[in-house]
Tab-separated table of C-alpha atoms in Angstrom:
chain	number	residue	atom	x	y	z
H	1	MET	CA	-83.319	-89.769	65.986
H	2	TYR	CA	-83.542	-92.785	68.304
H	3	ALA	CA	-81.324	-95.873	68.554
H	4	ASN	CA	-82.380	-99.419	69.328
H	5	VAL	CA	-80.004	-102.340	69.710
H	6	LEU	CA	-81.460	-105.691	68.695
H	7	GLN	CA	-80.500	-107.792	71.703
H	8	LYS	CA	-80.492	-111.137	69.903
H	9	ALA	CA	-78.277	-109.805	67.088
H	10	CYS	CA	-75.670	-108.060	69.275
H	11	ILE	CA	-72.411	-110.022	69.759
H	12	GLN	CA	-70.930	-107.563	72.288
H	13	CYS	CA	-68.020	-106.657	70.017
H	14	GLY	CA	-67.714	-103.185	71.602
H	15	LEU	CA	-67.599	-101.201	68.396
H	16	CYS	CA	-70.602	-99.049	69.064
H	17	PRO	CA	-69.521	-97.702	72.477
H	18	THR	CA	-65.978	-97.228	71.058
H	19	ILE	CA	-67.332	-95.132	68.149
H	20	CYS	CA	-70.130	-93.308	70.046
H	21	PRO	CA	-69.825	-93.702	73.820
H	22	ALA	CA	-72.311	-90.893	74.493
H	23	VAL	CA	-75.023	-93.012	72.942
H	24	PHE	CA	-74.035	-96.687	73.385
H	25	THR	CA	-72.669	-98.834	76.149
H	26	LEU	CA	-72.145	-102.504	76.949
H	27	SER	CA	-73.838	-103.910	80.012
H	28	ASP	CA	-71.637	-104.911	82.921
H	29	ASN	CA	-73.623	-108.105	83.355
H	30	GLY	CA	-72.536	-109.564	80.020
H	31	GLU	CA	-75.695	-108.681	78.097
H	32	SER	CA	-75.720	-106.902	74.745
H	33	ALA	CA	-75.085	-103.287	74.054
H	34	HIS	CA	-77.820	-100.721	74.499
H	35	ALA	CA	-78.518	-97.009	73.946
H	36	VAL	CA	-77.946	-94.858	77.017
H	37	ILE	CA	-79.982	-91.901	75.936
H	38	ASP	CA	-83.520	-91.620	74.534
H	39	GLU	CA	-83.300	-89.083	71.757
H	40	ILE	CA	-79.936	-88.619	70.082
H	41	PRO	CA	-78.924	-84.968	69.835
H	42	VAL	CA	-78.111	-83.597	66.427
H	43	GLU	CA	-74.399	-83.269	67.286
H	44	LEU	CA	-74.130	-86.976	67.992
H	45	GLN	CA	-76.156	-88.299	65.078
H	46	ALA	CA	-73.243	-88.677	62.668
H	47	ASP	CA	-71.365	-90.766	65.180
H	48	ALA	CA	-74.477	-92.831	65.927
H	49	ARG	CA	-74.881	-93.531	62.232
H	50	LEU	CA	-71.225	-94.499	61.967
H	51	ALA	CA	-71.706	-96.935	64.896
H	52	ALA	CA	-74.770	-98.451	63.245
H	53	ASP	CA	-73.039	-98.751	59.928
H	54	SER	CA	-69.988	-100.366	61.591
H	55	CYS	CA	-71.984	-102.971	63.534
H	56	PRO	CA	-70.916	-106.374	62.121
H	57	THR	CA	-74.318	-107.915	62.708
H	58	GLY	CA	-76.542	-104.940	61.886
H	59	ALA	CA	-77.914	-104.908	65.410
H	60	ILE	CA	-78.348	-101.181	65.648
H	61	VAL	CA	-81.536	-99.688	64.276
H	62	LEU	CA	-81.754	-95.912	63.975
H	63	ARG	CA	-85.125	-94.249	63.486
């Protein structure tokens, strides 16, 4: 599983790194969130799904 954050849709609310900090982070330069790892390990996939489902703008795409 891989995560992609749609930059134009992200509003920097901070939910994704709060829910799954091993996969998501907010940029220090004020840009949108992004995934910090390439392939999401099996043990983090449930948290990554929860982060994607919790995103208020649907900016997280999991594949």
